[in-house]
């Protein structure tokens, strides 16, 4: 059986162009919300070409691991290192110290071929925003490099035993298992997006494609046309239909992966390019495919730095400008970095190349480690006292950041206030509830009241409603968690419940459903004699508050520009405003932090800071300093509970000796 060769195919470069343009436009926010599937197309192409090359050299008896990895180094490392060192240099001028240290971690992980593992570990709810991590996109390169370390050794071992048929049978099994991991991971774990075991099937689809007989393609011209048309369709359509809420990869990755496989299968040097794929072979499209690697490398750091520098979301004109700059830099990178190394005009011998690669990787590892250790701090390290104050106060106390499960209710809830007294107050909410706990604990300690907190991120504190997210397991757990909290709140031990949540976020798409769930939750609590408090959420800002405050003060810019005006605030507070009247009618007491923050800043504008520091630790979560600023909001709550307890004590019959 003949395998597909490695003759140059213009349509595959055209397919690369479709993939990279999809990714770039997705990251630019210019209409292709699901354009990230372009990475999956790249995986299929890579698996196909690499396996085709290995098989051809094995048949010719010319394959060697050293030769294979030399080609990989020439293909991947030069442009990548230029991007990395440029990113480090720009970061020194642009990034604040914490972000520069984070960049150092990315550099270390990249040098160890483990970027995907780092970003998998950094997908937690409280991590820095993904769009501001300049090397986040290198996760896909790490997946490919890990694949390249394993696959050639695998084929070589089976070739020596003259059992390539067995090798491909085993790859089919591995592909199926990996696809199963991908489906399970997309449903139950964020690891599916980043890790090789859950992505290997995409590369292996391309690898298996390289084993298909060429004569089958030649004999079925109409089938090839149909395959190309279907393939292109199921690549392009997900680019428009998918978004960040799509559970991915899993089953959602199947259309673009199969689409790429169909496009590749439908064309080869002997049979020619099928009619639906001829557009892919046009010179401008092919050229974009040729520069696709450099374009992929350069576009993300440019957008990451722009997002980091910008306070408001980038305008479309700015996004288009960055896309144009990405193309220009990519062309230069392809012309003056990629081509000289791949054509062996630079570092001609293998020994020179390997020595240079080792030194470059060691240097990258050393620089990244130095960044992590703050050996050479970012140039934008605060030089005045005010930026340091904003940086220091823009933090949260980790003691209150607890992600709870149904099994934690009630015995393992966060305990705040008087540890010796039985809990009478329950704070029920999400990560925004975690943020206000320092204020509630301080008020409880003053009144000698004990309270508990039941918190679960991205989970509205209501029954009968779950905010949809990527992971079904999280949705199921959130529903069970809220049910357990409700059962405990109605058990008789709790006098009052404070509901705290990111209400506008939850109500943005499902306002009517959430409103009904809040009413049902309040009704169930009140039916059990529980007093219910509803805390209006703190205003959300469109930028990272402490970092922006530090940058503004460092550059002596007007901090008051960062406030929200009274006329703008209602537009960002519509859902809460729509339900307050109904809640008041039901006897729910509303806790509004905005007047307290305004009184503290002595400004009609809603400011995210005062002279003492930053009220926020990011865009919408209060820092510990900000939480303590709204402590007066909770003083009446705990005072009412203390008063109820005193009345009960007075009514209790005195003991007679």
XYZ file of C-alpha atoms in Angstrom:
657
model
C 0.000 0.000 0.000
C 1.393 3.363 -1.020
C 1.221 6.196 1.368
C 0.486 9.778 0.529
C 3.677 11.545 -0.401
C 5.084 14.795 0.828
C 5.087 16.604 -2.491
C 4.258 20.255 -2.102
C 0.522 20.973 -2.122
C -0.690 24.519 -2.593
C -4.146 23.649 -1.233
C -2.659 22.651 2.127
C -0.976 26.039 2.415
C -4.353 27.498 1.503
C -5.916 25.458 4.288
C -3.287 26.867 6.642
C -4.384 30.332 5.536
C -8.017 29.582 6.420
C -6.903 28.275 9.807
C -4.659 31.191 10.754
C -7.039 33.900 9.513
C -9.817 32.285 11.555
C -7.661 32.317 14.663
C -6.468 35.896 14.167
C -9.957 37.278 13.524
C -11.288 35.368 16.533
C -8.614 36.780 18.820
C -9.158 40.223 17.315
C -12.867 40.045 18.121
C -13.777 40.781 14.512
C -16.713 38.501 13.956
C -15.415 34.919 14.112
C -16.293 33.961 17.682
C -15.439 30.328 16.959
C -12.334 30.987 14.888
C -10.245 29.217 17.511
C -11.064 25.991 15.628
C -8.260 27.025 13.287
C -5.851 25.543 15.830
C -7.549 22.176 15.407
C -7.118 22.462 11.641
C -3.412 23.145 12.222
C -3.186 19.994 14.336
C -4.629 17.836 11.553
C -2.323 19.381 8.941
C 0.686 18.903 11.193
C -0.155 15.270 11.941
C -0.614 14.548 8.249
C 2.568 16.204 6.978
C 4.811 14.914 9.754
C 3.578 11.349 9.420
C 3.794 11.478 5.619
C 7.402 12.591 5.868
C 8.277 9.884 8.389
C 6.639 7.145 6.322
C 8.319 8.246 3.104
C 11.765 8.281 4.729
C 11.124 4.928 6.399
C 10.250 3.419 3.020
C 13.412 4.931 1.514
C 15.544 3.868 4.486
C 16.682 7.447 5.139
C 14.793 8.217 8.339
C 16.692 9.198 11.480
C 15.557 10.816 14.702
C 18.396 13.333 14.491
C 17.347 14.416 11.009
C 13.698 14.631 12.005
C 14.316 16.807 15.042
C 16.779 18.971 13.112
C 13.988 19.841 10.678
C 11.627 20.551 13.567
C 14.190 22.891 15.143
C 14.719 24.754 11.873
C 10.980 25.021 11.323
C 9.866 26.082 14.783
C 12.622 27.485 16.964
C 14.121 30.530 15.168
C 10.897 32.493 14.694
C 9.637 31.414 18.095
C 12.762 32.633 19.869
C 12.630 35.984 18.086
C 9.036 36.415 19.255
C 9.881 35.359 22.811
C 12.875 37.686 23.198
C 10.950 40.544 21.610
C 8.075 39.898 24.010
C 10.449 39.905 26.977
C 11.955 43.206 25.827
C 8.596 44.882 25.229
C 7.304 43.502 28.528
C 10.171 45.165 30.371
C 8.888 48.538 29.175
C 5.139 47.855 29.273
C 4.308 45.425 32.071
C 3.980 46.105 35.770
C 6.043 43.866 38.105
C 3.431 41.180 38.749
C 2.640 40.809 35.050
C 6.350 40.727 34.176
C 6.892 37.939 36.696
C 3.958 36.061 35.167
C 5.568 36.482 31.741
C 8.737 34.955 33.180
C 6.782 31.856 34.199
C 5.490 31.582 30.642
C 9.044 31.843 29.282
C 10.303 29.104 31.609
C 7.413 26.819 30.671
C 8.016 27.443 26.971
C 11.708 26.560 27.265
C 10.686 23.295 28.940
C 8.083 22.497 26.233
C 5.377 22.730 28.883
C 3.454 25.915 28.090
C 0.205 23.993 27.831
C 0.679 22.562 31.315
C 1.359 26.001 32.789
C -1.730 27.576 31.241
C -3.810 24.574 32.231
C -2.802 25.227 35.833
C -3.549 28.924 35.428
C -7.134 28.540 34.229
C -8.487 29.097 37.747
C -11.190 31.676 38.346
C -8.905 34.178 40.044
C -6.043 34.088 37.565
C -4.978 37.080 35.472
C -6.983 37.559 32.326
C -6.054 35.270 29.487
C -6.131 37.972 26.820
C -3.316 39.791 28.616
C -0.873 36.851 28.734
C 1.550 37.551 25.857
C 2.659 33.932 25.384
C -0.621 32.144 26.021
C -0.830 30.999 22.402
C 2.314 28.894 22.773
C 0.220 26.200 24.468
C -0.575 24.750 21.033
C 3.114 24.649 20.097
C 3.802 22.707 23.285
C 1.137 20.164 22.342
C 2.721 19.692 18.926
C 6.259 19.450 20.286
C 5.208 16.850 22.840
C 3.629 14.928 19.959
C 6.819 15.229 17.888
C 8.893 13.799 20.728
C 6.781 10.640 20.846
C 5.558 9.833 17.342
C 8.852 9.437 15.443
C 10.199 7.113 18.139
C 6.955 5.153 17.967
C 7.166 4.687 14.189
C 10.864 3.848 14.296
C 10.294 1.076 16.834
C 7.534 -0.502 14.757
C 9.470 -0.056 11.499
C 12.418 -1.976 12.924
C 9.992 -4.818 13.615
C 8.539 -4.357 10.112
C 5.098 -3.943 11.574
C 3.797 -0.552 10.441
C 0.355 -2.079 10.001
C 0.351 -2.842 13.723
C 1.551 0.686 14.445
C -1.414 2.208 12.660
C -3.833 -0.181 14.329
C -2.471 0.958 17.675
C -2.775 4.606 16.600
C -6.445 4.022 15.810
C -6.947 2.717 19.333
C -5.027 5.646 20.849
C -7.071 8.083 18.760
C -10.327 6.633 20.032
C -9.123 6.753 23.641
C -7.871 10.312 23.226
C -11.184 11.356 21.683
C -12.936 9.829 24.681
C -10.681 11.839 27.005
C -11.499 14.942 24.998
C -15.252 14.420 25.318
C -14.998 13.685 29.022
C -12.611 16.577 29.620
C -14.740 19.108 27.746
C -17.627 18.142 29.985
C -15.867 17.783 33.312
C -12.455 19.488 33.246
C -10.704 22.518 31.743
C -7.647 20.331 31.095
C -9.194 19.090 27.859
C -8.364 22.329 26.127
C -4.647 22.342 26.879
C -3.256 18.851 27.404
C -1.888 16.402 24.836
C -3.919 13.323 25.898
C -7.093 15.218 25.051
C -5.730 16.726 21.834
C -3.673 13.837 20.451
C -6.599 12.448 18.438
C -6.646 15.601 16.299
C -3.001 15.124 15.318
C -3.548 11.393 14.909
C -6.440 11.940 12.495
C -3.884 13.624 10.250
C -1.386 10.848 10.906
C -3.889 8.144 9.942
C -4.817 10.125 6.855
C -1.237 9.762 5.641
C -1.736 5.976 5.460
C -4.734 6.066 3.133
C -4.059 4.725 -0.392
C -3.527 7.359 -3.090
C -5.355 5.373 -5.794
C -8.605 5.681 -3.846
C -8.475 9.444 -4.216
C -7.614 9.276 -7.916
C -10.475 6.913 -8.713
C -13.253 8.985 -7.143
C -13.234 12.514 -8.637
C -16.854 13.306 -7.748
C -16.370 11.980 -4.250
C -13.325 14.200 -3.930
C -15.312 17.282 -4.953
C -18.038 16.435 -2.463
C -15.503 15.730 0.287
C -13.760 19.057 -0.291
C -17.054 20.966 -0.255
C -18.234 19.283 2.936
C -14.821 19.664 4.532
C -14.579 23.390 3.896
C -18.151 23.886 5.103
C -17.686 22.143 8.431
C -14.502 24.119 9.041
C -16.016 27.520 8.272
C -19.463 27.118 9.848
C -18.175 26.507 13.410
C -16.116 29.694 13.098
C -19.413 31.575 13.137
C -21.508 29.312 15.370
C -19.092 28.537 18.210
C -18.119 30.985 20.941
C -16.352 31.001 24.295
C -19.296 29.208 25.925
C -19.006 26.195 23.596
C -17.745 23.115 25.392
C -14.499 22.496 23.604
C -12.760 20.439 22.300
C -14.801 17.244 22.754
C -17.550 16.613 20.226
C -17.477 20.257 19.136
C -13.961 19.733 17.735
C -15.107 16.887 15.490
C -16.475 19.025 12.592
C -13.331 21.147 12.021
C -11.052 18.134 12.489
C -13.011 15.992 10.030
C -13.331 18.990 7.732
C -9.578 19.434 7.593
C -9.139 15.694 7.000
C -11.635 15.744 4.128
C -9.955 18.714 2.456
C -6.534 17.070 2.740
C -7.802 13.674 1.538
C -9.614 15.155 -1.444
C -6.488 16.534 -3.078
C -3.056 15.154 -3.902
C -0.328 15.726 -6.460
C -1.468 12.845 -8.670
C -5.208 13.520 -8.718
C -5.052 17.305 -8.650
C -6.983 19.779 -6.578
C -10.772 19.313 -6.457
C -12.888 22.215 -7.650
C -14.114 23.402 -4.212
C -10.491 23.640 -3.017
C -9.129 25.572 -5.983
C -9.630 28.865 -4.189
C -7.203 27.564 -1.566
C -4.539 27.271 -4.250
C -4.789 30.916 -5.315
C -1.512 32.774 -4.927
C -2.654 35.331 -2.277
C -4.242 32.567 -0.156
C -1.172 30.367 -0.510
C 1.057 33.250 0.546
C -0.944 33.712 3.751
C -0.480 30.001 4.335
C 3.275 30.364 3.876
C 3.456 33.081 6.546
C 0.859 31.389 8.789
C 3.355 30.221 11.409
C 4.888 33.667 11.859
C 1.431 35.257 11.767
C 0.242 32.919 14.502
C 3.313 33.673 16.600
C 3.186 37.455 16.304
C -0.490 38.353 16.400
C -1.205 37.247 19.966
C 1.554 39.193 21.790
C 0.542 42.340 19.889
C -3.066 41.983 21.014
C -2.054 40.971 24.540
C 0.083 44.086 25.031
C -2.635 46.264 23.492
C -5.242 44.777 25.833
C -2.905 45.252 28.764
C -2.306 48.896 27.915
C -5.905 49.725 27.094
C -8.391 50.582 29.810
C -11.468 50.224 27.627
C -12.073 47.429 25.080
C -10.193 48.036 21.860
C -12.163 49.802 19.129
C -12.672 47.998 15.824
C -10.308 50.404 14.106
C -7.612 49.540 16.652
C -8.243 45.840 16.157
C -7.966 46.149 12.392
C -4.750 48.130 12.790
C -3.272 45.391 14.980
C -4.276 42.738 12.433
C -2.508 44.734 9.700
C 0.619 45.132 11.864
C 0.530 41.380 12.565
C 0.599 40.643 8.840
C 3.463 43.063 8.219
C 5.599 41.668 11.043
C 4.736 38.100 9.995
C 5.925 38.747 6.433
C 9.212 40.143 7.730
C 9.602 37.229 10.130
C 8.935 34.686 7.367
C 11.296 36.409 4.948
C 14.227 37.129 7.241
C 13.952 34.509 9.989
C 12.032 31.455 8.844
C 13.347 31.081 5.298
C 17.087 31.513 6.002
C 17.019 28.806 8.652
C 14.791 26.385 6.765
C 16.864 26.737 3.580
C 20.075 26.216 5.605
C 21.526 29.579 4.694
C 22.135 30.049 8.422
C 23.692 27.465 10.753
C 24.350 25.089 7.887
C 25.583 22.065 9.821
C 23.509 20.051 12.245
C 26.127 20.452 14.949
C 26.001 24.229 14.694
C 22.222 24.215 14.750
C 21.938 21.947 17.786
C 24.576 23.906 19.702
C 22.823 27.189 18.932
C 19.413 25.706 19.851
C 20.664 24.381 23.182
C 22.310 27.688 24.058
C 19.193 29.607 23.015
C 16.896 27.422 25.086
C 19.207 27.600 28.108
C 19.349 31.358 27.692
C 15.569 31.516 27.450
C 15.251 29.371 30.552
C 17.744 31.552 32.417
C 16.052 34.809 31.468
C 12.636 33.456 32.393
C 13.946 32.254 35.744
C 15.521 35.655 36.364
C 12.163 37.284 35.625
C 10.439 34.993 38.104
C 13.057 35.848 40.749
C 12.793 39.576 39.942
C 16.523 39.758 39.207
C 15.889 42.553 36.735
C 12.507 44.066 37.651
C 10.209 45.583 35.083
C 11.058 49.143 34.137
C 7.603 50.171 35.261
C 8.203 49.216 38.863
C 6.459 51.904 40.888
C 8.872 54.648 41.914
C 6.424 56.702 44.001
C 4.411 55.781 47.064
C 0.937 55.991 45.476
C 1.388 53.203 42.895
C 2.717 50.977 45.652
C -0.320 51.754 47.791
C -2.675 50.805 44.966
C -0.733 47.624 44.265
C -0.631 46.650 47.943
C -4.294 47.397 48.663
C -5.495 45.715 45.477
C -5.231 42.286 47.088
C -7.596 39.830 48.753
C -7.214 37.747 51.868
C -6.867 34.153 50.707
C -8.533 32.862 53.886
C -11.921 33.747 52.472
C -11.400 32.341 48.969
C -13.070 28.970 49.396
C -14.594 26.901 46.608
C -17.117 24.655 48.341
C -18.836 21.446 47.367
C -22.195 20.062 48.498
C -20.345 17.870 50.992
C -19.011 21.010 52.713
C -22.525 22.004 53.804
C -22.913 22.627 56.680
C -19.940 21.199 58.536
C -17.122 22.707 56.463
C -18.391 26.191 55.650
C -16.203 29.243 56.206
C -16.622 30.337 59.832
C -16.386 34.061 60.551
C -16.986 36.220 63.594
C -17.231 34.882 67.154
C -15.896 31.337 66.990
C -17.465 30.375 70.329
C -21.064 31.249 69.408
C -23.445 29.246 67.205
C -23.761 30.602 63.675
C -26.838 32.785 63.201
C -25.983 34.553 59.941
C -25.318 32.843 56.613
C -23.596 34.565 53.699
C -24.591 32.730 50.524
C -22.986 33.615 47.235
C -20.247 33.399 44.648
C -16.760 34.897 44.392
C -18.242 38.347 45.028
C -19.510 37.000 48.340
C -15.992 35.832 49.147
C -14.832 39.390 48.527
C -17.121 40.980 51.137
C -16.401 38.478 53.925
C -13.691 40.611 55.594
C -16.282 43.350 56.198
C -18.912 40.941 57.506
C -16.425 39.231 59.791
C -15.303 42.558 61.225
C -18.910 43.574 61.895
C -19.646 40.178 63.470
C -16.637 40.403 65.762
C -17.751 43.828 66.962
C -21.230 42.491 67.769
C -19.978 39.114 69.051
C -21.997 37.346 66.376
C -21.003 34.163 64.590
C -21.623 33.659 60.886
C -20.883 31.174 58.146
C -20.246 31.601 54.435
C -21.345 29.192 51.710
C -19.522 30.192 48.539
C -19.086 28.718 45.067
C -17.656 30.718 42.168
C -19.780 31.520 39.109
C -22.836 30.296 40.981
C -25.803 32.563 41.685
C -27.057 31.936 45.274
C -30.499 30.746 44.242
C -32.372 27.511 43.721
C -33.872 26.472 40.409
C -31.329 28.295 38.271
C -27.777 27.507 37.218
C -25.685 29.869 35.156
C -24.578 27.982 32.026
C -20.853 27.399 31.689
C -18.497 25.234 29.654
C -18.357 22.392 32.126
C -21.535 20.393 32.777
C -20.000 18.963 35.939
C -19.720 22.486 37.333
C -23.371 23.142 36.524
C -24.466 19.935 38.205
C -22.311 20.610 41.246
C -23.581 24.191 41.499
C -27.188 22.993 41.524
C -26.480 20.397 44.231
C -24.484 22.934 46.236
C -27.297 25.480 46.230
C -29.831 22.816 47.173
C -27.680 21.805 50.144
C -27.265 25.422 51.255
C -31.023 26.021 51.056
C -31.719 22.928 53.149
C -29.271 24.113 55.783
C -30.568 27.694 55.773
C -34.082 26.404 56.473
C -32.994 24.003 59.208
C -33.755 26.472 62.010
C -30.275 27.425 63.140
C -29.910 30.431 60.832
C -31.715 33.708 61.593
C -30.691 35.685 58.502
C -29.224 35.081 55.043
C -27.312 37.619 52.969
C -27.455 36.870 49.232
C -24.395 38.179 47.380
C -23.661 37.623 43.701
C -22.493 38.980 40.387
C -26.128 39.664 39.523
C -25.673 41.667 36.339
C -23.462 38.950 34.893
C -25.995 36.210 35.575
C -28.959 38.309 34.478
C -27.415 39.518 31.240
C -28.731 36.608 29.152
C -31.265 34.944 31.443
C -32.827 37.830 33.311
C -36.418 36.537 33.520
C -35.327 33.062 34.616
C -32.960 34.455 37.231
C -35.587 36.885 38.533
C -38.019 34.000 39.092
C -35.299 31.962 40.797
C -34.485 34.840 43.166
C -38.184 35.198 44.060
C -38.511 31.460 44.697
C -35.367 31.419 46.805
C -36.514 34.375 48.893
C -39.954 32.814 49.336
C -38.518 29.503 50.511
C -36.258 31.220 53.047
C -38.971 33.498 54.382
C -41.374 30.581 54.712
C -38.908 29.133 57.227
C -38.728 32.362 59.211
C -35.368 33.447 57.829
C -34.743 37.182 57.347
C -33.379 37.792 53.837
C -30.926 40.507 52.787
C -30.114 41.126 49.140
C -26.827 42.887 48.439
C -26.669 44.919 45.271
C -23.422 44.135 43.564
C -20.585 46.610 43.580
C -20.102 48.466 40.273
C -18.038 46.564 37.711
C -15.276 48.415 35.904
C -14.046 47.610 32.405
C -10.399 47.403 33.429
C -8.126 45.879 36.046
C -8.482 48.484 38.767
C -5.309 48.224 40.898
C -3.047 47.808 37.899
C -4.638 50.737 36.092
C -4.512 52.922 39.186
C -0.835 52.107 39.636
C -0.114 52.868 35.986
C -2.075 56.120 36.027
C -0.442 57.350 39.205
C 2.996 56.311 37.980
C 2.460 58.382 34.830
C 0.784 61.234 36.746
C -2.479 60.836 34.837
C -5.893 61.949 36.100
C -7.265 59.135 38.272
C -10.730 60.656 38.346
C -11.143 59.778 34.669
C -11.576 56.189 35.803
C -14.850 56.793 37.632
C -18.364 55.844 36.555
C -20.722 58.813 36.259
C -24.247 58.685 37.776
C -25.664 58.838 34.249
C -23.594 55.878 33.033
C -24.151 53.669 36.087
C -27.829 52.731 35.401
C -26.865 51.265 32.019
C -24.636 48.727 33.797
C -27.149 48.012 36.556
C -30.343 47.202 34.677
C -31.066 43.720 35.979
C -30.672 44.641 39.636
C -32.796 47.744 39.177
C -35.547 45.665 37.600
C -35.962 43.346 40.601
C -35.482 45.658 43.595
C -39.104 46.822 43.815
C -40.363 43.226 43.797
C -37.881 42.261 46.506
C -38.866 45.190 48.705
C -42.523 44.202 48.382
C -41.619 40.798 49.752
C -39.913 42.344 52.763
C -36.353 41.754 51.579
C -33.887 44.317 52.894
C -31.647 45.775 50.191
C -27.972 46.418 50.913
C -26.532 49.009 48.519
C -22.756 49.595 48.709
C -22.657 52.489 46.222
C -23.735 55.320 48.600
C -21.137 54.177 51.141
C -18.364 54.162 48.545
C -19.427 57.583 47.264
C -19.539 59.001 50.782
C -16.067 57.644 51.418
C -14.647 59.227 48.252
C -16.742 62.417 48.661
C -17.535 62.332 44.961
C -20.713 62.081 42.906
C -18.715 59.923 40.504
C -18.405 56.272 41.505
C -14.674 55.828 42.006
C -12.822 52.522 42.442
C -10.405 54.041 44.976
C -9.900 56.605 47.685
C -6.800 58.212 49.153
C -6.071 55.040 51.110
C -5.977 52.594 48.241
C -7.837 50.499 45.675
C -11.321 49.212 46.449
C -10.882 46.424 43.893
C -8.479 43.572 43.193
C -9.508 43.273 39.528
C -12.419 44.497 37.386
C -15.286 43.580 39.668
C -14.115 41.920 42.894
C -13.541 44.013 46.000
C -10.112 43.890 47.566
C -9.851 43.388 51.314
C -9.378 47.151 51.606
C -12.510 47.741 49.531
C -14.513 45.225 51.539
C -13.634 46.937 54.815
C -14.660 50.238 53.239
C -18.265 49.000 53.021
C -18.321 47.491 56.526
C -21.034 50.015 57.609
C -23.372 48.246 55.173
C -23.385 45.142 57.374
C -23.386 46.724 60.830
C -27.222 46.993 60.925
C -27.501 43.368 59.786
C -25.482 41.962 62.660
C -27.014 44.490 65.076
C -30.475 43.170 64.210
C -29.345 39.600 64.884
C -27.747 40.637 68.163
C -31.002 42.373 69.114
C -33.043 39.275 68.309
C -30.732 37.152 70.394
C -31.030 39.575 73.320
C -34.843 39.479 73.149
C -34.825 35.698 73.147
C -32.507 35.702 76.157
C -34.838 38.099 78.019
C -37.908 35.952 77.326
C -36.169 32.772 78.487
C -37.218 31.802 82.074
C -34.509 32.406 84.642
C -33.205 29.390 86.516
C -34.137 28.970 90.191
C -31.487 27.643 92.560
